[in-house]
XYZ file of C-alpha atoms in Angstrom:
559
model
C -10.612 37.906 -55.165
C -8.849 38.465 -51.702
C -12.290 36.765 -49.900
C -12.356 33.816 -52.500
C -8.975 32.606 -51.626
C -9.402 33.473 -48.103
C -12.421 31.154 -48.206
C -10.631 28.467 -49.825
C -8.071 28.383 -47.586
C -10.620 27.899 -45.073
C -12.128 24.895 -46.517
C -8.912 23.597 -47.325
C -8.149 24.028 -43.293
C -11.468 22.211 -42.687
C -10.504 19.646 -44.678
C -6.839 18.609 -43.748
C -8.942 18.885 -40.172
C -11.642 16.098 -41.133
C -8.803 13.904 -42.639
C -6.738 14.428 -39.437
C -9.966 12.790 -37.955
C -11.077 15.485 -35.890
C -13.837 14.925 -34.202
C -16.310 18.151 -34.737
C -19.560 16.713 -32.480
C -20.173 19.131 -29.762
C -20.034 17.916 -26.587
C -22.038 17.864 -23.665
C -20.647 19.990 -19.817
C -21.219 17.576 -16.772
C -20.490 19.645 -13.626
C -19.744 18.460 -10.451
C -19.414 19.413 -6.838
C -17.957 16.799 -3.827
C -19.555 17.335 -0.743
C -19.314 15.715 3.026
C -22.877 14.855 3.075
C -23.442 15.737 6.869
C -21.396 19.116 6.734
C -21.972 20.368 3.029
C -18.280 21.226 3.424
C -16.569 21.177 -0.143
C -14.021 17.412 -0.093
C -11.489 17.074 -2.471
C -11.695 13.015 -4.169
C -11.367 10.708 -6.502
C -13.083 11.060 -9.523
C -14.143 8.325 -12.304
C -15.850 8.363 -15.580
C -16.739 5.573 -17.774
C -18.235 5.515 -21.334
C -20.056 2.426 -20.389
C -20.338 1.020 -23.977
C -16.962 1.396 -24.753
C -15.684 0.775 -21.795
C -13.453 4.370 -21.904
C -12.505 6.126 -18.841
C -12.204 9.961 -19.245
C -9.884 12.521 -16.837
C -11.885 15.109 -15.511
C -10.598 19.103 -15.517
C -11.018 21.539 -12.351
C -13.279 24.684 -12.462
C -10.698 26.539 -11.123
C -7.756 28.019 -13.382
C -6.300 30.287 -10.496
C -4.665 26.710 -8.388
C -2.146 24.774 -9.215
C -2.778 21.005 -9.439
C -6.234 20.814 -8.757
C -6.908 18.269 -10.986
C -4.336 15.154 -11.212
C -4.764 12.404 -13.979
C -3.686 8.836 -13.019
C -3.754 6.324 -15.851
C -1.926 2.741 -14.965
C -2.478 -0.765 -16.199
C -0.913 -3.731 -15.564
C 0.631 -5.097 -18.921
C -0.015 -9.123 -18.138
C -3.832 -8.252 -17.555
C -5.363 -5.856 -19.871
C -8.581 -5.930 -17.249
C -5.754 -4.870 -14.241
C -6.670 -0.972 -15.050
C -6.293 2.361 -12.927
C -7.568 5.564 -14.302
C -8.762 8.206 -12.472
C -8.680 11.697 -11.398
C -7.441 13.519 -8.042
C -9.177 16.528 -7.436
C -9.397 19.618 -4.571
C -12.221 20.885 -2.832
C -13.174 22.515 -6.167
C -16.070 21.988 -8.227
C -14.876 19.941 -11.927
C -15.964 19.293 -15.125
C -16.286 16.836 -17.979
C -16.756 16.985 -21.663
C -19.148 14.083 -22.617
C -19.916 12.986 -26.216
C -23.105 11.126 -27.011
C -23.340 7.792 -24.949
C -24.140 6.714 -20.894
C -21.612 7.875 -18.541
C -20.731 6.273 -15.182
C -19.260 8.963 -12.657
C -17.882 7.086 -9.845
C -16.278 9.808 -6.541
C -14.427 8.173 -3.677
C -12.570 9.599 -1.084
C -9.501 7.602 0.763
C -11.211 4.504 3.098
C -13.211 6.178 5.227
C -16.311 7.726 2.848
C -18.991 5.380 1.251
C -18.177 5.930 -2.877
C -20.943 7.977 -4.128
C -21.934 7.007 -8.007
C -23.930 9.236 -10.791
C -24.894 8.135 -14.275
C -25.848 10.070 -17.309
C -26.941 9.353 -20.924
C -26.156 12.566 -23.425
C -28.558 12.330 -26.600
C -28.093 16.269 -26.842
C -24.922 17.520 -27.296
C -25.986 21.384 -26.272
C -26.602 19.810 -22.472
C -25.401 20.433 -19.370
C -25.745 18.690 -15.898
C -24.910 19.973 -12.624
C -24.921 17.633 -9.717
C -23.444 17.435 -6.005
C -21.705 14.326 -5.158
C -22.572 14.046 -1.044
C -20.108 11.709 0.488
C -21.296 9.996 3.324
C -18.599 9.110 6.081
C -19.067 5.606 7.490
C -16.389 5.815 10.158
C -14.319 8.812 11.586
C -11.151 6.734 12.904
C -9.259 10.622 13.026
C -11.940 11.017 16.331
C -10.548 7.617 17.762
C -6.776 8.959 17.617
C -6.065 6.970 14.444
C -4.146 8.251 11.852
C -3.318 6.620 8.279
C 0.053 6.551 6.215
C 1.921 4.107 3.542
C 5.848 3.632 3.246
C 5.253 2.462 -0.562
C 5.040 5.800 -2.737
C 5.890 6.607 -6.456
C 4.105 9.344 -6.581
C 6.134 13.092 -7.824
C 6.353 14.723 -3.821
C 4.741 18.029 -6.020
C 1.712 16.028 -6.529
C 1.422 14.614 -3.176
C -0.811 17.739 -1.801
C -3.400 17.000 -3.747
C -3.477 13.063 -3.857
C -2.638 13.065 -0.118
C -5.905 15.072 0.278
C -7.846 13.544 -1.934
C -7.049 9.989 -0.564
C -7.311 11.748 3.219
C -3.918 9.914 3.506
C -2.350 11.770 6.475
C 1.564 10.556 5.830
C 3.448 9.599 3.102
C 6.975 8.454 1.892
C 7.630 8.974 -1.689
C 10.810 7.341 -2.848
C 12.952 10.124 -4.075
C 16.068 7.779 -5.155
C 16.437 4.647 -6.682
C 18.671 1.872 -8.197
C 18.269 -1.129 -9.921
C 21.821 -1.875 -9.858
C 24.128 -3.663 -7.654
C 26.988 -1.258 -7.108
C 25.461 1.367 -8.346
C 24.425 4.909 -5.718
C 20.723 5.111 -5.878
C 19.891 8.383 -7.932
C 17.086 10.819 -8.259
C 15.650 9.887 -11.339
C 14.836 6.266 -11.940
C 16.475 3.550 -14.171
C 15.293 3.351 -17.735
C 13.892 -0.160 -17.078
C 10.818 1.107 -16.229
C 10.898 4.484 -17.961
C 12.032 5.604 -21.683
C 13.842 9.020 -20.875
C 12.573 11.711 -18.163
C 10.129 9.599 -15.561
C 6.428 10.834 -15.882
C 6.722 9.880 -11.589
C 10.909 10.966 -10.946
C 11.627 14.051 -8.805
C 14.400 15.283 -10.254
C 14.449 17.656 -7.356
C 16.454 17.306 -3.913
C 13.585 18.164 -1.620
C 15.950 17.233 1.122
C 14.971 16.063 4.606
C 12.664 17.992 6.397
C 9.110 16.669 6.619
C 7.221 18.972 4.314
C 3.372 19.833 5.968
C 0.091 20.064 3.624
C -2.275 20.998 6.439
C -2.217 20.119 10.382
C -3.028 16.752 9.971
C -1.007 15.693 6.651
C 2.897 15.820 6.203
C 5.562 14.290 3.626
C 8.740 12.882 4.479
C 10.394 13.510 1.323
C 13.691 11.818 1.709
C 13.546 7.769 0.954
C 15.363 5.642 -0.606
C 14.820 2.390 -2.272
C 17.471 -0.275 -3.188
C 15.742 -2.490 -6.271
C 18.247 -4.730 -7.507
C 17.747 -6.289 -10.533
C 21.370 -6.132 -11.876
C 24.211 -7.590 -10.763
C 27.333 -6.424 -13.053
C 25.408 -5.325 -16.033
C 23.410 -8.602 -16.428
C 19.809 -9.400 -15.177
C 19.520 -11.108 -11.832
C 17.157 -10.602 -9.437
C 17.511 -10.049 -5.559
C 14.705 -7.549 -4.746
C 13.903 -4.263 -3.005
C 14.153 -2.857 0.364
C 13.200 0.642 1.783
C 15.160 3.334 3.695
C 12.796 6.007 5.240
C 13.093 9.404 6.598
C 16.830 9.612 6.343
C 18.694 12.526 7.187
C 21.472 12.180 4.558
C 21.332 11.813 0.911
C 22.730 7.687 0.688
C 26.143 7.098 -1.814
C 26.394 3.920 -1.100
C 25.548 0.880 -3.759
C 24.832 -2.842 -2.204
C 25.233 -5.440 -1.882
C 25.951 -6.000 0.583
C 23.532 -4.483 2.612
C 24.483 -4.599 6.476
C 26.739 -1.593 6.800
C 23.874 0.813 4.252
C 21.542 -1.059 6.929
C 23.481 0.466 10.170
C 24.056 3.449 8.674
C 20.192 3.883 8.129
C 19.273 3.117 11.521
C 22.118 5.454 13.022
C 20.175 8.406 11.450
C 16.836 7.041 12.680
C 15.316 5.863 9.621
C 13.293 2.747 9.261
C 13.707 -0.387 7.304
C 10.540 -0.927 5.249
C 11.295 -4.952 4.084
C 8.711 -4.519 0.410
C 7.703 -7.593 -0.612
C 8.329 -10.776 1.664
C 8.625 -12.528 -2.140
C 11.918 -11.065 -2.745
C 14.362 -13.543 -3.432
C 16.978 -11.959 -0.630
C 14.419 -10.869 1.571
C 14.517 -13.530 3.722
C 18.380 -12.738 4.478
C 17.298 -9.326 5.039
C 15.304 -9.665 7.746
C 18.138 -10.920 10.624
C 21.782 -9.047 8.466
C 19.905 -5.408 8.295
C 17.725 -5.848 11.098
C 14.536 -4.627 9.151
C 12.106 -3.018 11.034
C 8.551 -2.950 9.056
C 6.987 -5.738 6.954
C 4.475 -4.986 4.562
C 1.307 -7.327 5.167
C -0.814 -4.583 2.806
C 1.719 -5.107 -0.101
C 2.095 -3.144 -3.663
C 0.357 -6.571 -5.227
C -2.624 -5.771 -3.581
C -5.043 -3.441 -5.574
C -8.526 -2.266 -6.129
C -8.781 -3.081 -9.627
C -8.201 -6.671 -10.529
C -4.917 -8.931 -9.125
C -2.239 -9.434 -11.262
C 0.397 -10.502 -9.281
C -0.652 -14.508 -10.099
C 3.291 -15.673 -9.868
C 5.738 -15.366 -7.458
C 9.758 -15.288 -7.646
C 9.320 -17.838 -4.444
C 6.351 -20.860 -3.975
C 4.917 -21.390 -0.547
C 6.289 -23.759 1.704
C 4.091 -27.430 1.445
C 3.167 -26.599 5.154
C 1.426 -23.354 4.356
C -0.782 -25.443 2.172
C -1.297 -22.261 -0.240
C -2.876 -24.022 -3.639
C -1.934 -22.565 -6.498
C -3.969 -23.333 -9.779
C -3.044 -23.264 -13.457
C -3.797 -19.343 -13.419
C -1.291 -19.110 -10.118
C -2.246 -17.855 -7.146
C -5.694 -15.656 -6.212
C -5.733 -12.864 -4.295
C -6.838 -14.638 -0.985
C -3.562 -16.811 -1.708
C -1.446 -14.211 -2.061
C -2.708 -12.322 1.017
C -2.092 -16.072 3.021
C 1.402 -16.890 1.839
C 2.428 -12.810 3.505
C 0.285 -13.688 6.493
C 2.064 -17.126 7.244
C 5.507 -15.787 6.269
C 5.366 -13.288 8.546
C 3.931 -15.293 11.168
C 6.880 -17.185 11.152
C 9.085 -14.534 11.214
C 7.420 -13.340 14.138
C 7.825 -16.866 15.666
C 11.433 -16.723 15.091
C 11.902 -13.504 17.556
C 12.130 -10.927 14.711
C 9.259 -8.414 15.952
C 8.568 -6.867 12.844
C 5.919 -4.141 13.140
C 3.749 -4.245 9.945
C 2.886 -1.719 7.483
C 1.277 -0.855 4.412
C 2.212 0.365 0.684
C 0.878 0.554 -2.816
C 3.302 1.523 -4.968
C 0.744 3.879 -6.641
C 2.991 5.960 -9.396
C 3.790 2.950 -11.409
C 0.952 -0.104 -9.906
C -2.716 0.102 -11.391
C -3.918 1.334 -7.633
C -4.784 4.529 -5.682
C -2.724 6.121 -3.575
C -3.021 4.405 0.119
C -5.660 2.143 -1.128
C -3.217 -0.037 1.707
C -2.557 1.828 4.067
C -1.250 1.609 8.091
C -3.176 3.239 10.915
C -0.830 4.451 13.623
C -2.503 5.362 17.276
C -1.937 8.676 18.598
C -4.443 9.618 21.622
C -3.150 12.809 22.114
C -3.898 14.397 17.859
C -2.213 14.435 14.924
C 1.908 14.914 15.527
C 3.899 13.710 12.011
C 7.137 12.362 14.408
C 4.898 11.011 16.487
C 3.295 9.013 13.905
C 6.866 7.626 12.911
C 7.157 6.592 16.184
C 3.783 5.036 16.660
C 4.661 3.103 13.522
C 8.157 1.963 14.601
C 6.630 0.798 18.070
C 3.785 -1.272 16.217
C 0.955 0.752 17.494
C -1.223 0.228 14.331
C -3.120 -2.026 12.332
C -2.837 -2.972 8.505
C -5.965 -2.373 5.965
C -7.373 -2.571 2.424
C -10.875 -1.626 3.618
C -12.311 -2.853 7.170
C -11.422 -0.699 10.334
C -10.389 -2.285 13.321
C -10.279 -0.845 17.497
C -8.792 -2.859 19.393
C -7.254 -3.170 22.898
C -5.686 -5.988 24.744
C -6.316 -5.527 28.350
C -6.863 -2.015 27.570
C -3.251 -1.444 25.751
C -2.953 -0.993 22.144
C -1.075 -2.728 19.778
C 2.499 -2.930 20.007
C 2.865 -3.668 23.747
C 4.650 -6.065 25.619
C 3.319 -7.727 28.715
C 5.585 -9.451 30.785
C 4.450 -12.596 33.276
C 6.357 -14.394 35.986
C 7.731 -17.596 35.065
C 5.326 -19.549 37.079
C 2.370 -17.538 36.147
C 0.214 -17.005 33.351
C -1.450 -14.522 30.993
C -4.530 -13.483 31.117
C -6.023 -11.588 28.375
C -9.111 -9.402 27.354
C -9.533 -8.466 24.250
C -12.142 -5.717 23.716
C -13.241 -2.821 20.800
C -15.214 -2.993 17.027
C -14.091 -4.093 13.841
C -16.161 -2.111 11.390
C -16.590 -2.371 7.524
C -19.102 -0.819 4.596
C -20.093 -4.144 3.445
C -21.014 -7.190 6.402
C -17.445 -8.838 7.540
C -17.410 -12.804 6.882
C -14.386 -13.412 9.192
C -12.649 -11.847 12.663
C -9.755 -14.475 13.988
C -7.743 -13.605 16.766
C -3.846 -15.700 15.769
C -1.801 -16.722 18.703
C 2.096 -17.475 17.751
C 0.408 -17.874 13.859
C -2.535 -20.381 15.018
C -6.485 -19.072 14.621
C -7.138 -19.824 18.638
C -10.489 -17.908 18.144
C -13.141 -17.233 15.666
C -15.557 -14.720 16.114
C -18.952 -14.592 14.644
C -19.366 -10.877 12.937
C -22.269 -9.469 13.837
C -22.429 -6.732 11.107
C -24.913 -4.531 13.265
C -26.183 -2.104 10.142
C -25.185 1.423 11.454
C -27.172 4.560 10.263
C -24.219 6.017 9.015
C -23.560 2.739 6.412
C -21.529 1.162 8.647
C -21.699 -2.588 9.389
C -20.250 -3.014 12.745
C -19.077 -6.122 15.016
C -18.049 -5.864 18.798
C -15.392 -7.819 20.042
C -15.072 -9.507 23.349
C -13.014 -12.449 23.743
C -10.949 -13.529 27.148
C -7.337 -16.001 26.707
C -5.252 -17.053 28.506
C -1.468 -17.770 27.132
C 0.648 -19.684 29.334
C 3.959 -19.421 26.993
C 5.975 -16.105 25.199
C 4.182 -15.224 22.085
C 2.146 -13.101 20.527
C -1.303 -12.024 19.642
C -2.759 -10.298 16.534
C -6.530 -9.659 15.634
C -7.554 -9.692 11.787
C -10.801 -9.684 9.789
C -11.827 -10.151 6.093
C -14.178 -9.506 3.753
C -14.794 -10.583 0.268
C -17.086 -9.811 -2.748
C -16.771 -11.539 -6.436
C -13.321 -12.383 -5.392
C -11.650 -9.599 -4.277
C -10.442 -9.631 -0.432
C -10.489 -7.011 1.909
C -9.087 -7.620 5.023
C -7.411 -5.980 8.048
C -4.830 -6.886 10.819
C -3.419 -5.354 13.812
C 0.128 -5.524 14.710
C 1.244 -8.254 17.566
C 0.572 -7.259 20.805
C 3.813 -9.808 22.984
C 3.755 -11.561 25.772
C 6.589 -12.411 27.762
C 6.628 -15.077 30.051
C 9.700 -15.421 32.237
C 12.891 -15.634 29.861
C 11.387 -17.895 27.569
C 11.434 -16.746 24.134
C 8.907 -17.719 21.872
C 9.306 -21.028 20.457
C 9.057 -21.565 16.161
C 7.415 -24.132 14.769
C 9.970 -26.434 13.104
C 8.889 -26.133 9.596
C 8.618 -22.530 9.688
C 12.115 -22.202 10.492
C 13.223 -24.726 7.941
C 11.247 -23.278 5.398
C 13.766 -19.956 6.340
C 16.691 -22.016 6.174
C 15.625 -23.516 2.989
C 15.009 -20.294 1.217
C 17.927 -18.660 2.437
C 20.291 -21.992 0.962
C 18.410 -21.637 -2.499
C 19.684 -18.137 -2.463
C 23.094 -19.242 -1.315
C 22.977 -22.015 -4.080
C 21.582 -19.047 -6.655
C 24.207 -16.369 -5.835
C 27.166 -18.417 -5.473
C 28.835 -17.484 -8.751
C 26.891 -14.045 -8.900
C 27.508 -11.833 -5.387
C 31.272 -10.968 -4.602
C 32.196 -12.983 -1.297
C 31.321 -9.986 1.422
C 28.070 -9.939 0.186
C 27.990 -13.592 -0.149
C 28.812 -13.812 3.329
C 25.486 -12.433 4.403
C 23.199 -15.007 3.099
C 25.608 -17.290 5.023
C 25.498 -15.429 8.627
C 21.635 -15.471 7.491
C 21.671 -19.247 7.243
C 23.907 -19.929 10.586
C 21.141 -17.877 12.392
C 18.286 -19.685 11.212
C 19.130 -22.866 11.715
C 20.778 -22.307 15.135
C 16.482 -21.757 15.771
C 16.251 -25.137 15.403
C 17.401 -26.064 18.669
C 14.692 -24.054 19.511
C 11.569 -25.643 17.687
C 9.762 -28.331 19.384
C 9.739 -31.706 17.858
């Protein structure tokens, strides 16, 4: 009697089981190892797997229990385009595994920018199956053995999971934003505003992991205390100014904005940086002269490897940019133009932004430093040295090509300076290098294409298409120089950019083009217009000071 009701019980369990829809079809073990394919040296990556006729990504699990976080899901999507999808797994140097069901299986392993992705597919029709395979990852470039070292000043990402994304994505620096506000007056706080989040963020810190730069190996480091100001409340009602960055300060930051210039001067008293976000931001524009920002983002948190979303802006292009914008807004290739010729014309104006990269990954459908800044350091990897490599615009901007480049042997970020009566002469020399064939390389003087150079795509044996660049100039007026190249498959853009290498003639400063600086002037009145029965009058008074100091460029601009 005792085994018949124990065995009824049992079917009874098996039954509440099938109506709870559990699925009892065995499933297949795919295992897999990540290789570098000229070393055999064990790579941790980025690992994808598709159900290709349902179109269903899985996460894959780590072989090894004894680690912590050797496997990290990452599942985003962007809500306005259901096609706008991230999912993926980070994983160590560690062999994982997947459960697969009956079907065909994509299994898709990338690692950062520098590795060609390295793809596997299986079909299961026997559930008792198992696959081993090696995943050999082929480096195209090495741009650690040219003294270049990556980062991005955009990160959502918890600082506990950095280790292993940072790795994964060979990212070598990284500034995860450990507070935030959304709201004016209000101290930005560890854990994030509910606007984004129900409850506990799945991507807050909740943790003080104060100011010291915390190492993962010799050649990666986080600097764990940023800030960002997002405002998209102004006394508990929506309105929108934007976001700006404070990184790698020493103290934790009390203080609400707007207004912004004495949080600005505080910032730079402790050495941090001033990371601008996007140049869309409705007050960004007044940023750039009242809290003398330091970094603009050309490789912005709109920019991803799945499918753009961003299609609207807060802010149109000026008619001069001539930016068209279709029924379905803008394309990526706009969106990358309207940054471009904004900052160009901040540049023109005498604001000497240095340019950097960020993807927002922790809340965007994109990987960790799929943009990301390369910062020159000759000597080997040095994480305060990279900080100041970055703040002295010794870099270059990408979402995929790799650029070298010297201008009369100096790198990025220099100034040369030329007798009034005299005139620059300039050589610009090294490779820009891609894993697909480059369709542009432009050198821009003072935001006009002055060259364009055929790409010669040589096919390198290690995958590698790559173009070598020699092109002479000479610049008889101040201004500036920058190098970029693009690259574009079934419409997404790839593209890279150095940062402005100066030129200084005499005392002449460089000269804007008129309808740059009244598209400045104009954006910064809207705001004034916008704000005027919003902002309290101190912070008021900074779009205004903004405004006087744009249009005294006039004078300036050539008729």
């Amino acid at each position: 009697m005792f085994q018949l009701h124990l065995m009824m019980r049992y079917c009874l369990i098996l039954l509440w089981l099938g109506l709870a829809g559990v699925d009892w079809v065995r499933a297949a073990e795919f295992v897999g190892r990540v290789t570098d394919a000229s070393s055999g040296a064990s790579l941790p990556a980025r690992v994808y797997v598709r159900e290709l006729a349902k179109d269903q990504w899985l996460f894959v699990k780590s072989i090894s229990q004894e680690k912590r976080l050797t496997a990290v899901p990452y599942s985003e999507q962007w809500v306005p385009h259901p096609e706008s999808v991230e999912i993926h797994t980070t994983i160590s140097a560690d062999p994982f595994r997947v459960e697969l069901n009956p079907g065909s299986y994509e299994i898709r392993v990338e690692r950062g920018k520098e590795y060609l992705p390295s793809v596997h597919r299986v079909t299961v029709t026997d559930p008792e199956a198992s696959w081993k395979h090696t995943f050999a990852l082929q480096r195209w470039i090495n741009m650690g053995e040219r003294g270049w070292y990556s980062g991005e000043t955009h990160v959502h990402r918890r600082v506990r999971e950095l280790p292993n994304v940072m790795l994964a994505e060979d990212l070598n620096v990284a500034f995860p934003v450990t507070y935030w506000t959304i709201q004016a007056g209000q101290a930005p706080d560890l854990l994030p505003s509910t606007l984004r989040s129900q409850g506990p963020s799945p991507w807050g810190n909740r943790v003080d992991y104060g100011h010291a730069p915390i190492p993962i190996d010799a050649t990666h480091v986080i600097y764990p205390r940023n800030t960002e100001y997002e405002i998209f409340r102004i006394n508990d009602r929506p309105h929108l100014l934007g976001a700006i960055f404070i990184l790698n300060h020493k103290t934790r930051f009390s203080d609400a904005v707007p207004p912004i210039r004495e949080v600005a001067r505080k910032a730079h008293l402790e050495g941090a940086l001033l990371d601008l976000d996007k140049h869309s931001w409705p007050w960004a524009m007044m940023l750039v002269p009242i809290a003398k920002i330091d970094l603009y983002e050309l490789a912005n948190n709109s920019l991803w490897k799945t499918t753009f979303g961003f299609r609207n802006t807060t802010i149109k292009p000026a008619p001069y940019m001539k930016i068209a914008i279709g029924q379905s807004g803008m394309t990526e290739c706009n969106w990358i133009d309207f940054g471009l010729q904004n900052y160009y014309a901040l540049l023109n104006c005498g604001f000497r932004l240095r340019p950097t990269a960020g993807t927002a990954s922790g809340v965007h459908p994109v990987p960790l430093g799929f943009g990301r800044v390369y910062v020159q350091m000759p000597k080997g990897f040095d994480g305060g040295k990279w900080i100041e490599g970055l703040n002295a615009g010794r870099s270059f901007v990408t979402t995929g090509p790799m650029v070298d480049i010297r201008v009369n042997q100096r790198f990025p970020g220099h100034v040369f300076q030329v007798d009034e009566a005299d005139r620059a002469l300039l050589q610009v020399r090294g490779d820009a290098s891609y894993s697909r064939p480059l369709d542009t390389i432009e050198l821009v003087l003072n935001g006009d294409v002055v060259a364009k150079i055929q790409p010669q795509n040589v096919a390198m044996p290690n995958g590698a298409f790559r173009s070598i660049i020699d092109q002479r100039l000479t610049i008889e007026e101040s201004g500036w120089l920058v190098l970029r190249c693009f690259q574009e498959t079934d419409g997404h853009v790839r593209f890279a950019h150095t940062a402005p290498w100066h030129v200084e003639v005499g005392n002449r400063p460089v000269r804007p083009k008129r309808v740059e600086v009244q598209y400045l002037v104009d954006r910064v009145s809207q705001e004034i217009d916008r704000n005027r029965d919003v902002l309290a009058p101190a912070a008021l008074h900074e779009f205004e000071s903004a405004l006087q100091i744009y249009s005294k460029m006039m004078s300036r601009a050539p008729r």
